[in-house]
Coordinates of C-alpha atoms and ligand atoms in Angstrom, one line a residue:
X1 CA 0.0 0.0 0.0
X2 CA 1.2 3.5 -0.8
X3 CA 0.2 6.6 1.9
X4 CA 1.0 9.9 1.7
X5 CA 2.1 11.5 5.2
X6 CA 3.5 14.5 6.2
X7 CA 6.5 14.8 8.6
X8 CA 7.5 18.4 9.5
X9 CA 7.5 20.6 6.6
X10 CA 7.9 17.2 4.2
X11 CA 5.3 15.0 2.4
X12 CA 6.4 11.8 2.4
X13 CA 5.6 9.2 -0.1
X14 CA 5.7 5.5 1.8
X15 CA 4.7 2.2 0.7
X16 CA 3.9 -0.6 3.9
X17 CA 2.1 -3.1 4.7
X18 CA 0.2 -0.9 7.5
X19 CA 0.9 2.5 8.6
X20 CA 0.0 4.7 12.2
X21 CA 1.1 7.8 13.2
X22 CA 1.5 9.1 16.8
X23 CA 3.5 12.0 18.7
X24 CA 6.8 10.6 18.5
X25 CA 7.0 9.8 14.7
X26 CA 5.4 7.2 12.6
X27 CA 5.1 2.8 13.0
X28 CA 5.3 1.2 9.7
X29 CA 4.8 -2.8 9.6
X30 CA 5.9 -4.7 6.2
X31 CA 8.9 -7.1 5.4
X32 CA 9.6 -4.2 2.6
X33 CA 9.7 -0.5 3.3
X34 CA 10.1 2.6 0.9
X35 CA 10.4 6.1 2.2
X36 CA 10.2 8.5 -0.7
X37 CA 13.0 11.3 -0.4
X38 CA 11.0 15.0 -1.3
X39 CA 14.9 16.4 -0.6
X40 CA 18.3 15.1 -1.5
X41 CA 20.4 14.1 1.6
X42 CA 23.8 14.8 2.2
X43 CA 24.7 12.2 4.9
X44 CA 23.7 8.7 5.6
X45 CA 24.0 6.7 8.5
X46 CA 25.2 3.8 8.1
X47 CA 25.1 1.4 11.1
X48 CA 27.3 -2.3 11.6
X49 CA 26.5 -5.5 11.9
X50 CA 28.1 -6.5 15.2
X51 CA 30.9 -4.6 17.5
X52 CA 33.7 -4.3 14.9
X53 CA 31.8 -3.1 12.4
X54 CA 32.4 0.3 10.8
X55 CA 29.8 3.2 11.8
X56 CA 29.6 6.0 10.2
X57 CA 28.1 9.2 9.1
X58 CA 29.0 8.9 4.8
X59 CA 28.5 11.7 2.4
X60 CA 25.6 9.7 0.5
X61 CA 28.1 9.9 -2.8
X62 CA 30.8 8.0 -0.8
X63 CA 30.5 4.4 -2.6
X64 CA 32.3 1.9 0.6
X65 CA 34.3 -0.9 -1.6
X66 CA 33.6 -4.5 -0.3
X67 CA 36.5 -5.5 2.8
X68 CA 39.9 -7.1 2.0
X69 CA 41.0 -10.2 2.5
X70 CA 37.4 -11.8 1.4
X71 CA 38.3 -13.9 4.3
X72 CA 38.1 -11.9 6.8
X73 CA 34.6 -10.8 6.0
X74 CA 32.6 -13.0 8.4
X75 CA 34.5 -11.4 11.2
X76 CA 34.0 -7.9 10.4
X77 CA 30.8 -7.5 8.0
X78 CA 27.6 -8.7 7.7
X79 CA 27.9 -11.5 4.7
X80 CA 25.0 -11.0 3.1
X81 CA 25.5 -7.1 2.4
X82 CA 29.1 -8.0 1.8
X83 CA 29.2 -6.4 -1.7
X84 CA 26.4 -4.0 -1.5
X85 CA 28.3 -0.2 -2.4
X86 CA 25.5 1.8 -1.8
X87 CA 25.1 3.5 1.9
X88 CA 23.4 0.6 4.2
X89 CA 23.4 -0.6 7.3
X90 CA 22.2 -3.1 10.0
X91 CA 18.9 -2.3 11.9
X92 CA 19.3 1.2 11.5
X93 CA 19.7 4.0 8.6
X94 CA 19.0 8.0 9.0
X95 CA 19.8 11.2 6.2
X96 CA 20.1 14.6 6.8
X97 CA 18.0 16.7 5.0
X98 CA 18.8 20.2 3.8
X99 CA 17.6 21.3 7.2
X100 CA 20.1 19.9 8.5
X101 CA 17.6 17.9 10.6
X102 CA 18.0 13.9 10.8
X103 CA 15.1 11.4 8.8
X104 CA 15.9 8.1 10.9
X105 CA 13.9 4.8 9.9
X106 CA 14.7 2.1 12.5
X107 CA 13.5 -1.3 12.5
X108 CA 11.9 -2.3 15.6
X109 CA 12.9 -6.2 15.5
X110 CA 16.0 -8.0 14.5
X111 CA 17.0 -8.9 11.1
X112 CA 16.4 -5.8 9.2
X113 CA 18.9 -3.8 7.2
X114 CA 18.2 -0.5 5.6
X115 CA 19.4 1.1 2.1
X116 CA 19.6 4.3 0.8
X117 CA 19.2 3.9 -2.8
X118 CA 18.9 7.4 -5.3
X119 CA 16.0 9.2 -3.1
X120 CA 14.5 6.4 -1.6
X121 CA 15.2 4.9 2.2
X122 CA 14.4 1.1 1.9
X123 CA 14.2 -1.1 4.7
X124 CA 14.0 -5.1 4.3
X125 CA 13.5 -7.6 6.6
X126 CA 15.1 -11.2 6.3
X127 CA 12.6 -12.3 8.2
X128 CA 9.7 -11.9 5.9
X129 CA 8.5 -9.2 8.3
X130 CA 8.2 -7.0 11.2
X131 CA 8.4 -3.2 12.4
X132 CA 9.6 0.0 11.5
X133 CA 9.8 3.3 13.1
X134 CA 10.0 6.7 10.9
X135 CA 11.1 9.8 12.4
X136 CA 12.6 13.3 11.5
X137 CA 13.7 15.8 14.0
X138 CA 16.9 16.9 15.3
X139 CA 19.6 14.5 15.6
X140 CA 20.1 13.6 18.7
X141 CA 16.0 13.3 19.7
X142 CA 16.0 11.0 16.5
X143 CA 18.1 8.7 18.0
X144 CA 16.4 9.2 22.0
X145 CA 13.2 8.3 20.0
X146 CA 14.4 5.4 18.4
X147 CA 16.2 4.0 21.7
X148 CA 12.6 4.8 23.4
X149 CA 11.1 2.1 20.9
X150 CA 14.0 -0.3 21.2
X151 CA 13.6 -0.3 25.1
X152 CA 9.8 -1.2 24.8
X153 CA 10.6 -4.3 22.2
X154 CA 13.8 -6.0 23.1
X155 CA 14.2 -4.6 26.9
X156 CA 17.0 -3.7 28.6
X157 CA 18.9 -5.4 31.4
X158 CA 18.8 -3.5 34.4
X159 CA 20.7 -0.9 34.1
X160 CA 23.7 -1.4 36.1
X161 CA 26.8 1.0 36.9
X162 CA 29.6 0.1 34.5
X163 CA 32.5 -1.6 36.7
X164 CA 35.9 -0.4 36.2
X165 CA 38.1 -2.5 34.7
X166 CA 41.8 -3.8 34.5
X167 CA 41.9 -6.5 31.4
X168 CA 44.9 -8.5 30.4
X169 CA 44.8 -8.0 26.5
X170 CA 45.9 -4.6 25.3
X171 CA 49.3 -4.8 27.5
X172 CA 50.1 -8.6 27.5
X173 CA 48.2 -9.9 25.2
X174 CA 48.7 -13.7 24.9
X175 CA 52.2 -13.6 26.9
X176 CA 50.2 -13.7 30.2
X177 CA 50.8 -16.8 32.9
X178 CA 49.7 -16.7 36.7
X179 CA 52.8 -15.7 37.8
X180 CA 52.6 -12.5 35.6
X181 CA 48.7 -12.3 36.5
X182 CA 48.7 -12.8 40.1
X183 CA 51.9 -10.5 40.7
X184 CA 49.6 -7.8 38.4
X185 CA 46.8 -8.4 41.0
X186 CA 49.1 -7.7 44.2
X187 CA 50.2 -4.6 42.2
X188 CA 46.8 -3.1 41.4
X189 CA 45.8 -3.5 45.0
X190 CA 46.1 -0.1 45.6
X191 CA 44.6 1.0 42.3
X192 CA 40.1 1.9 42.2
X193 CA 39.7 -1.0 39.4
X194 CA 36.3 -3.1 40.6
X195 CA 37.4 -5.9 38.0
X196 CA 40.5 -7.8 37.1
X197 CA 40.1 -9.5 34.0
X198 CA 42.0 -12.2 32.2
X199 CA 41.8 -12.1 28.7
X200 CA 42.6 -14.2 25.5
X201 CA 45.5 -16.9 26.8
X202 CA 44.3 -18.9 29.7
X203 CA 42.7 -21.2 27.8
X204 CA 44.2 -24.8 26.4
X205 CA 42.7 -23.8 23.4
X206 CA 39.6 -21.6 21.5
X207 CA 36.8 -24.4 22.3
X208 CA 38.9 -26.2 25.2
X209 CA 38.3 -24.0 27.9
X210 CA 40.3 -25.8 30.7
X211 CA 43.6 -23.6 32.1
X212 CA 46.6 -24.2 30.0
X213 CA 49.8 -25.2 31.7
X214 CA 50.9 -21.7 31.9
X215 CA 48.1 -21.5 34.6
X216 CA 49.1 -24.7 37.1
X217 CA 47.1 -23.6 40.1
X218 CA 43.6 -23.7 37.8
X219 CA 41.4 -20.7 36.9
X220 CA 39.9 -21.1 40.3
X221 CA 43.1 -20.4 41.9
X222 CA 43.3 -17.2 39.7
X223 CA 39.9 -16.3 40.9
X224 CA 40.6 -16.4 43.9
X225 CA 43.7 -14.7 44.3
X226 CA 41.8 -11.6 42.5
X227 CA 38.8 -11.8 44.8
X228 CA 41.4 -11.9 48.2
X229 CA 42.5 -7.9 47.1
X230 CA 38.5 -7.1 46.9
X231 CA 38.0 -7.3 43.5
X232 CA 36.1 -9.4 41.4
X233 CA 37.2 -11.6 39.0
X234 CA 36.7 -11.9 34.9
X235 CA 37.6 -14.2 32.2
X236 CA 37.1 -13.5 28.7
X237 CA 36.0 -16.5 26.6
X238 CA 35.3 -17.2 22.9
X239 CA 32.4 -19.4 23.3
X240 CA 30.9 -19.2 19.9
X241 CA 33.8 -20.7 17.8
X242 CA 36.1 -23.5 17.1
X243 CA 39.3 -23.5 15.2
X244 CA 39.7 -26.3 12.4
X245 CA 42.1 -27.8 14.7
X246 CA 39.9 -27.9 17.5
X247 CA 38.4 -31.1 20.0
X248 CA 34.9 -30.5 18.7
X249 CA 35.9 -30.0 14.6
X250 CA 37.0 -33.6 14.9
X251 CA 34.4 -35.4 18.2
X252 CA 31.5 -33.3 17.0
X253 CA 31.5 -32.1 13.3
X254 CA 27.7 -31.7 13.4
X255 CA 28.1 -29.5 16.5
X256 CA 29.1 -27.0 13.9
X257 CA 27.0 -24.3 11.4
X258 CA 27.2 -25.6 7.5
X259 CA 25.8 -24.1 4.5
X260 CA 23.4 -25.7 2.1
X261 CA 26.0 -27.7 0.3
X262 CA 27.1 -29.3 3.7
X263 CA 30.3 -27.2 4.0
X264 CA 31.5 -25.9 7.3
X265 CA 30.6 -22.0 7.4
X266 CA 33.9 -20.0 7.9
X267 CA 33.7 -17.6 11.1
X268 CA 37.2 -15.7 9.4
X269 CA 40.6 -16.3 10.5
X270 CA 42.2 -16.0 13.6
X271 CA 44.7 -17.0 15.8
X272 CA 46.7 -18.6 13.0
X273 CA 43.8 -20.8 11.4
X274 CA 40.5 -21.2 10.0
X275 CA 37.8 -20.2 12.7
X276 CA 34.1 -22.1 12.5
X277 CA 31.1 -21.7 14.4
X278 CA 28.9 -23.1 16.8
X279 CA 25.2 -24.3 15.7
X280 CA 23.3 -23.5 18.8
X281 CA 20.3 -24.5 18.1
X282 CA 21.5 -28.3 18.5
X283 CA 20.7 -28.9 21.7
X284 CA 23.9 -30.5 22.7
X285 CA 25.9 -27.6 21.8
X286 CA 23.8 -25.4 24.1
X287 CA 24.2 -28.2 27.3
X288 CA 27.9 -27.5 26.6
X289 CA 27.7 -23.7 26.3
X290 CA 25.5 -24.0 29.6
X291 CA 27.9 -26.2 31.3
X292 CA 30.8 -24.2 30.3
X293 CA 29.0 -20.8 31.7
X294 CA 28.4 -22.6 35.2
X295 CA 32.0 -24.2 35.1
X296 CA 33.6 -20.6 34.8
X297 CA 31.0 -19.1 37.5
X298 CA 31.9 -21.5 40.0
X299 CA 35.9 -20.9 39.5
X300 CA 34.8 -17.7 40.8
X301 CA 34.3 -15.4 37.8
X302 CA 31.7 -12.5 38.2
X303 CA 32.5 -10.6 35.2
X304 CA 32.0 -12.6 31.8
X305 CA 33.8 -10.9 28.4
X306 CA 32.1 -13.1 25.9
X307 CA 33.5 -12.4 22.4
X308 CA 33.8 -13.6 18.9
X309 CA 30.0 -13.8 19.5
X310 CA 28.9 -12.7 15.5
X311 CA 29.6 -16.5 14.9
X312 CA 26.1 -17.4 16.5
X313 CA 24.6 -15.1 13.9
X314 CA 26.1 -16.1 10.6
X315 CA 24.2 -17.3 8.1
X316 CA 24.2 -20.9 7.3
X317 CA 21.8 -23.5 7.2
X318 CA 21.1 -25.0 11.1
X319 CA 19.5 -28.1 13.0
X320 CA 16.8 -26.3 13.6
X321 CA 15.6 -23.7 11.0
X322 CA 15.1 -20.9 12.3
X323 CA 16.3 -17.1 11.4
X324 CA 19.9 -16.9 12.2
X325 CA 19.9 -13.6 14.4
X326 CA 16.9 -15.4 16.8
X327 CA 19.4 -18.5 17.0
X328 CA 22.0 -16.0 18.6
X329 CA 19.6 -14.4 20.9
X330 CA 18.1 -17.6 21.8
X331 CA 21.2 -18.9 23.0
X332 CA 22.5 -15.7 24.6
X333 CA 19.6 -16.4 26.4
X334 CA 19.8 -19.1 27.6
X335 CA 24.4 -18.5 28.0
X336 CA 22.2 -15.1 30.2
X337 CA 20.4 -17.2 32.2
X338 CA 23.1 -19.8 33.3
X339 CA 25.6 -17.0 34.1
X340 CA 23.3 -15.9 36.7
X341 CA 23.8 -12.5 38.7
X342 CA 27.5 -12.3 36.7
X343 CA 28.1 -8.8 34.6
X344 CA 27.6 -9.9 30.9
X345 CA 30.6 -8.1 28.7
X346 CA 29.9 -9.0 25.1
X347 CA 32.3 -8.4 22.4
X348 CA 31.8 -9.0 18.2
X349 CA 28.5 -9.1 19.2
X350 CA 25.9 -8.2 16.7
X351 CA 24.0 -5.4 18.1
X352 CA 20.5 -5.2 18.3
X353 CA 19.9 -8.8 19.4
X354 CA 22.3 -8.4 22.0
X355 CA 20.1 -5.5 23.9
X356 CA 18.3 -6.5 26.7
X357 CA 20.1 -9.8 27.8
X358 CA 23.6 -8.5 28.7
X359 CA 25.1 -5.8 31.1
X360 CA 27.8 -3.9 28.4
X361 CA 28.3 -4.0 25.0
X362 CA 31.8 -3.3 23.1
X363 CA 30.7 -0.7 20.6
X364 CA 33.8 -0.3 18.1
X365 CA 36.8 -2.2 17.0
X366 CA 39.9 -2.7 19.0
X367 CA 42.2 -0.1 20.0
X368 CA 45.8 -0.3 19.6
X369 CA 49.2 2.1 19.7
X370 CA 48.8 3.1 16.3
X371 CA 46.3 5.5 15.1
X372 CA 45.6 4.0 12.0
X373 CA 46.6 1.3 9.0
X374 CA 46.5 3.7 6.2
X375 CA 47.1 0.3 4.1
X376 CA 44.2 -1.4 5.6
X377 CA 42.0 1.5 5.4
X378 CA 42.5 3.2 1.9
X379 CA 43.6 -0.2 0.1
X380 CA 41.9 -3.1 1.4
X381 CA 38.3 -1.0 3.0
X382 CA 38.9 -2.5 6.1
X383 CA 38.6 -0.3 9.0
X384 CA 38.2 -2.9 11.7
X385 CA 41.1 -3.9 12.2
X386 CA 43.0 -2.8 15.8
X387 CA 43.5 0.7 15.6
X388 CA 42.8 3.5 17.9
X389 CA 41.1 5.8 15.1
X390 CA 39.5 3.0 13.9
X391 CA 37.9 2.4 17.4
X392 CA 37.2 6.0 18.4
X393 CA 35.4 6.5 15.2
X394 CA 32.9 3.9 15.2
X395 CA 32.5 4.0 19.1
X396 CA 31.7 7.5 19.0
X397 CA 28.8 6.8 16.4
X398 CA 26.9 4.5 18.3
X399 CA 26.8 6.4 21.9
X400 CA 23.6 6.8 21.0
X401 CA 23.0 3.0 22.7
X402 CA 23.7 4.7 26.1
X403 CA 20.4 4.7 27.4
X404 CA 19.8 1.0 26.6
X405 CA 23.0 -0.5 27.8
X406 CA 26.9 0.2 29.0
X407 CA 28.8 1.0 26.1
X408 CA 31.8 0.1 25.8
X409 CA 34.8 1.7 23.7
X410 CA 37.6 0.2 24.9
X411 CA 40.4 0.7 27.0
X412 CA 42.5 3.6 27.5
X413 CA 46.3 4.1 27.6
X414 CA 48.2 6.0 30.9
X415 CA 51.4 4.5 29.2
X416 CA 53.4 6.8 26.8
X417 CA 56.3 4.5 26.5
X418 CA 56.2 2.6 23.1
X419 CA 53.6 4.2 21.5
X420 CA 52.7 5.5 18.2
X421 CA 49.8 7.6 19.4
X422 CA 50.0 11.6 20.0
X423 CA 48.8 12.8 23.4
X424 CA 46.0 14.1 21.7
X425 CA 45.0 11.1 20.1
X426 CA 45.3 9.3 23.9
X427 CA 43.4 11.9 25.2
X428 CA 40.6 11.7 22.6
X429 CA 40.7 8.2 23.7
X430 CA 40.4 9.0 27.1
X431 CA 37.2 11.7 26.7
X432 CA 35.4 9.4 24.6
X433 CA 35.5 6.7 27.5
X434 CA 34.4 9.4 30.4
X435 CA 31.7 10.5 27.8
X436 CA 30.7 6.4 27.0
X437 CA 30.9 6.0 30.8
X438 CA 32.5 2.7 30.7
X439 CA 36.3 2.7 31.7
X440 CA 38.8 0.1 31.9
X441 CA 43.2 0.0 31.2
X442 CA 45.3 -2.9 30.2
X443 CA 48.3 -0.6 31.5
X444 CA 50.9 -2.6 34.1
X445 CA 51.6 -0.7 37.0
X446 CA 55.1 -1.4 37.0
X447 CA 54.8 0.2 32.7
X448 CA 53.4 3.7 34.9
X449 CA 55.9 6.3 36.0
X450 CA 54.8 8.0 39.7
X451 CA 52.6 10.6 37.3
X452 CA 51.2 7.9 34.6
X453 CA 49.9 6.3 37.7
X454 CA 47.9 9.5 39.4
X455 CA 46.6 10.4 36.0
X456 CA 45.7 6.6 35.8
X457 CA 43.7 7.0 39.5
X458 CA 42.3 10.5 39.1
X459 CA 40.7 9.3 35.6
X460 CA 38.9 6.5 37.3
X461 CA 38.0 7.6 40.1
X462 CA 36.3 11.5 38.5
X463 CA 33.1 11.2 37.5
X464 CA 32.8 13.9 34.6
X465 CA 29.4 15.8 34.1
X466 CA 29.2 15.2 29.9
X467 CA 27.3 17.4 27.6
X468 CA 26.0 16.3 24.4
X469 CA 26.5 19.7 22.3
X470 CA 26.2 18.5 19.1
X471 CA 27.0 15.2 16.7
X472 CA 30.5 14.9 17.6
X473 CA 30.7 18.0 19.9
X474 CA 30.1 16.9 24.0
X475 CA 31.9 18.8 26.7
X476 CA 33.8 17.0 29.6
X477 CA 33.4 19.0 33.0
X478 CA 33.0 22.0 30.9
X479 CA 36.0 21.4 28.5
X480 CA 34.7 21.4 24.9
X481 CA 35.7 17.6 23.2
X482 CA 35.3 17.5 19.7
X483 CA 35.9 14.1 17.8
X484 CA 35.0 15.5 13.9
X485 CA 38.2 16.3 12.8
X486 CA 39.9 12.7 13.9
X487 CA 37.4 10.3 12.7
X488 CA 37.2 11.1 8.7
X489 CA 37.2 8.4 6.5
X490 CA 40.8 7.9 4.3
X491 CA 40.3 9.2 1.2
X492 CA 39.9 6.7 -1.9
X493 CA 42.6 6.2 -4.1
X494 CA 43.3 8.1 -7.4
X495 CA 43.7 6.0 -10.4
X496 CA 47.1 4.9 -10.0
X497 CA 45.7 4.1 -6.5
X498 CA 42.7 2.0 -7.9
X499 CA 45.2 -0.2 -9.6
X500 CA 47.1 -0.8 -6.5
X501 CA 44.3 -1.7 -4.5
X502 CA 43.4 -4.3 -7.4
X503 CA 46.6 -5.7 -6.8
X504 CA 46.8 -5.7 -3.0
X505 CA 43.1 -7.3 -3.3
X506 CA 43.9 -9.6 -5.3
X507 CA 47.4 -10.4 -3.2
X508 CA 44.8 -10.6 0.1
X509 CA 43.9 -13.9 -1.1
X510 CA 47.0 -15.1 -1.0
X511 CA 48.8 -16.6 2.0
X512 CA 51.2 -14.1 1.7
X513 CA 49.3 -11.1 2.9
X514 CA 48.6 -13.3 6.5
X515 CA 51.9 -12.1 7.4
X516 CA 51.4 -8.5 6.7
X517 CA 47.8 -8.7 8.0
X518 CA 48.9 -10.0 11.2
X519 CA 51.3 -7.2 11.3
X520 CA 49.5 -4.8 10.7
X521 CA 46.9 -6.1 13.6
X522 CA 49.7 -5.1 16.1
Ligands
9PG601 C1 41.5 -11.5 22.3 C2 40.9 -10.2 21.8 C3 40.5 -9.2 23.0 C4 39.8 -8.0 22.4 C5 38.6 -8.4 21.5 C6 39.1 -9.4 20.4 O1 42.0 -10.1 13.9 N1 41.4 -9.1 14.3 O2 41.1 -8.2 13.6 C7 41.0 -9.1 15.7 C8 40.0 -8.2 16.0 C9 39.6 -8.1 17.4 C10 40.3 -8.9 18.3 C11 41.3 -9.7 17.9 C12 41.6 -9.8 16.6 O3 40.0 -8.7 19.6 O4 38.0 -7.3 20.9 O5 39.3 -7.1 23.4 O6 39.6 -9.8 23.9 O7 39.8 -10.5 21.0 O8 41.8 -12.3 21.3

């Protein structure tokens, strides 16, 4: 059906299924939307997939080229959009029109993805159906609005205050042991963190989730240790995935998601090899998710950083057939339920069907001591990988999730030894984790000199008042913080460029590039 509404000054042209209007904007139903542009936009939104995913405001001429190496897609993009070049997003799209005001259409359940395609806003629904809401207005009451809806359909957990956290990964990465850890916790002591968590290289292996023999005493042991200085504990798992090499690739083959020739579904590459994923709607892959959530509570862990989580969403054909989005929420559920009262961190998490079943969400890619991969970036479209502008840019495009859950951009640095980054970049770092009100270091204390460490405690333990001025534009404590000028996207290539980028594509197929790709991750 085809109706005619108007919406401030415009008339709109839309075409649902069904169509009501009310104070805060407009409720469209239909497994296909078209919103009818009477203005040409300047700037799209375009909103990823899971936590990695770039975020951005585009010029609506930019044209995004699909991410290199093709097989690191699964990781970073949502597959089925892989190689779509004009602006779209995940869930949620919004233009600016020549008011400068913000036309946001948001669906209202999960599996929608919206386009902009010449003057026309389309949303689709891989579902075969299910709500929209329309609104125009000034930016950030779009977005308020939009959350508003989002609350009343997929919830939100309770609220609670974001704890402040030490984690393992951006300092030691997998080099950690319990000597290193537990002489970290005695050091820290005397630091405000509420949470000491052990990332990514406790574990035997991705999918064998026992200590490794770096860790003698047992996880519990680690736990426990943490807990005796007043803290709590965390451990980060990857429970989603298994690695080609992995127990349950050879015990349990149809444990894992295949496509509809009967080929294993890749979840991208990492850690050295070919990553799969989990089918969680078999039921014996969920006994062992629940068994591994209650094994790691009762070592002690009250903080859970669950990542690599996209796998649960990817497409592929599963035991039971249902819509691949709903088999990840369905089983973060249930992972919800058998963690109990523990803080839920999730990480590569797709977005939308995370809200309402876990405490904090990361909301950008990693952050690392380098700004940013021009290589990556301009040549291969990939601007996921570890990076700090990479991180700040898409974390700083979806604080609009504040009100529904803690949002997470990553950790900050106190160290300036061995970095790449500018004092400014830190510092932007640093604002944009007072303003996302979720804070957390990977620093060692011994790295800090007697200064590092009293920035490290004043920053944790102030409590900024943070204004929201405009799009990138917030005030810390008064002082004005603006991200615009940092966050740009890299320029295409010129034509000579072009031709390069052909080449280096065509080299990130090759095994080659792993080396470079890994170092560029550094
Ligand atoms: C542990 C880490 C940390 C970190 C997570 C996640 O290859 N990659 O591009 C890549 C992206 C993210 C990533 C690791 C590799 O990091 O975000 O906090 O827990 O895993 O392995």
């Amino acid at each position: 059906m085809v109706f005619s509404v108007n919406l401030g000054k415009y008339q709109f042209e839309i075409s649902a299924d069904t169509i009501t209007k009310n104070k805060s904007g407009i409720y469209l139903s239909g497994s296909k939307v078209h919103i009818n542009l009477p203005f040409h936009p300047e700037e799209y939104y375009m909103h990823g997939w899971q936590s990695w995913s770039l975020t951005t405001w585009l010029d609506v001429d930019t044209k995004l080229e699909s991410l290199f190496p093709r097989v690191m897609r699964p990781m970073y993009t949502d597959l089925p959009y892989e190689k779509e070049t004009s602006p779209h997003g995940s869930w949620i799209g919004a233009v600016t029109t020549p008011e400068k005001q913000v036309l946001l259409l948001g669906g209202l359940d999960i599996g929608s993805h919206i386009f902009l395609k010449e003057n026309c806003l389309l949303g689709g629904y891989e579902t075969g159906g299910g709500s929209w809401f329309l609104v125009l207005g000034q930016e950030q009451d779009v977005f308020i609005e939009y959350c508003d809806n989002l609350r009343g359909k997929l919830g939100v957990k309770e609220k609670c205050i974001a704890p402040k956290v030490w984690c393992s990964w951006y300092s030691l990465f997998q080099k950690i042991d319990e000597k290193v850890i537990i002489n970290t916790v005695k050091e820290l002591e005397e630091f405000p963190f509420d949470v000491i968590q052990v990332d990514d290289g406790w574990q035997r292996k991705i999918g064998d989730w026992e200590a490794n023999s770096k860790f003698p005493h047992g996880m519990k042991y680690v736990a426990e240790s943490i807990k005796e200085t007043g803290k709590q504990a965390g451990i980060w798992l990857a429970p989603l995935i298994i690695p080609s090499s992995g127990l349950i690739t050879k015990e349990h083959p149809d444990w894992l998601l295949h496509d509809d020739k009967g080929d294993l579904v890749s979840a991208g590459i990492n850690w050295k090899e070919q990553q799969y994923a989990l089918d969680t709607t078999n039921p014996n892959v969920m006994d062992w998710l629940v068994d591994l959530m209650k094994k790691v509570r009762a070592w002690g862990y009250d903080y859970v950083k669950l990542d690599f989580l996209y796998a649960g969403a990817l497409p592929g054909k599963r035991m039971v057939d249902i819509y691949r989005e709903t088999a990840y929420r369905d089983a973060l559920l249930t992972i919800r339920n058998s963690l109990g009262d523990a803080y839920l961190a999730v990480c590569g998490a797709p977005i939308l069907p995370s809200l309402g079943l876990c405490d904090g969400i990361r909301i950008g890619p990693d952050v690392s001591k380098v700004w940013c991969s021009q290589l990556a970036s301009k040549f291969l479209n990939n601007y996921s990988i570890p990076g700090m502008q990479n991180a700040i840019r898409t974390s700083v495009n979806r604080l609009w999730l504040k009100p529904l859950i803690n949002t997470d951009p990553d950790v900050v640095y106190f160290s300036e030894a061995n970095t790449k980054l500018t004092d400014i970049e830190i510092n932007l770092q640093k604002d944009l984790t007072s303003i996302a009100g979720v804070k957390g270091t990977s620093d060692l204390p011994e790295w800090l000199t007697g200064i590092e460490k009293k920035k490290l405690i004043g920053f944790m333990e102030n409590d900024p008042i943070v204004e929201h001025i405009d799009r990138y534009e917030y005030t810390v404590d008064g002082r004005l913080v603006d991200f615009e000028d940092f966050i740009n996207l890299i320029p295409s290539p010129n034509r000579f460029g072009k031709t390069i980028q052909k080449i280096l594509n065509q080299l990130a197929e090759s095994p080659i590039i792993w080396t470079l790709f890994e170092y560029l991750k550094k």
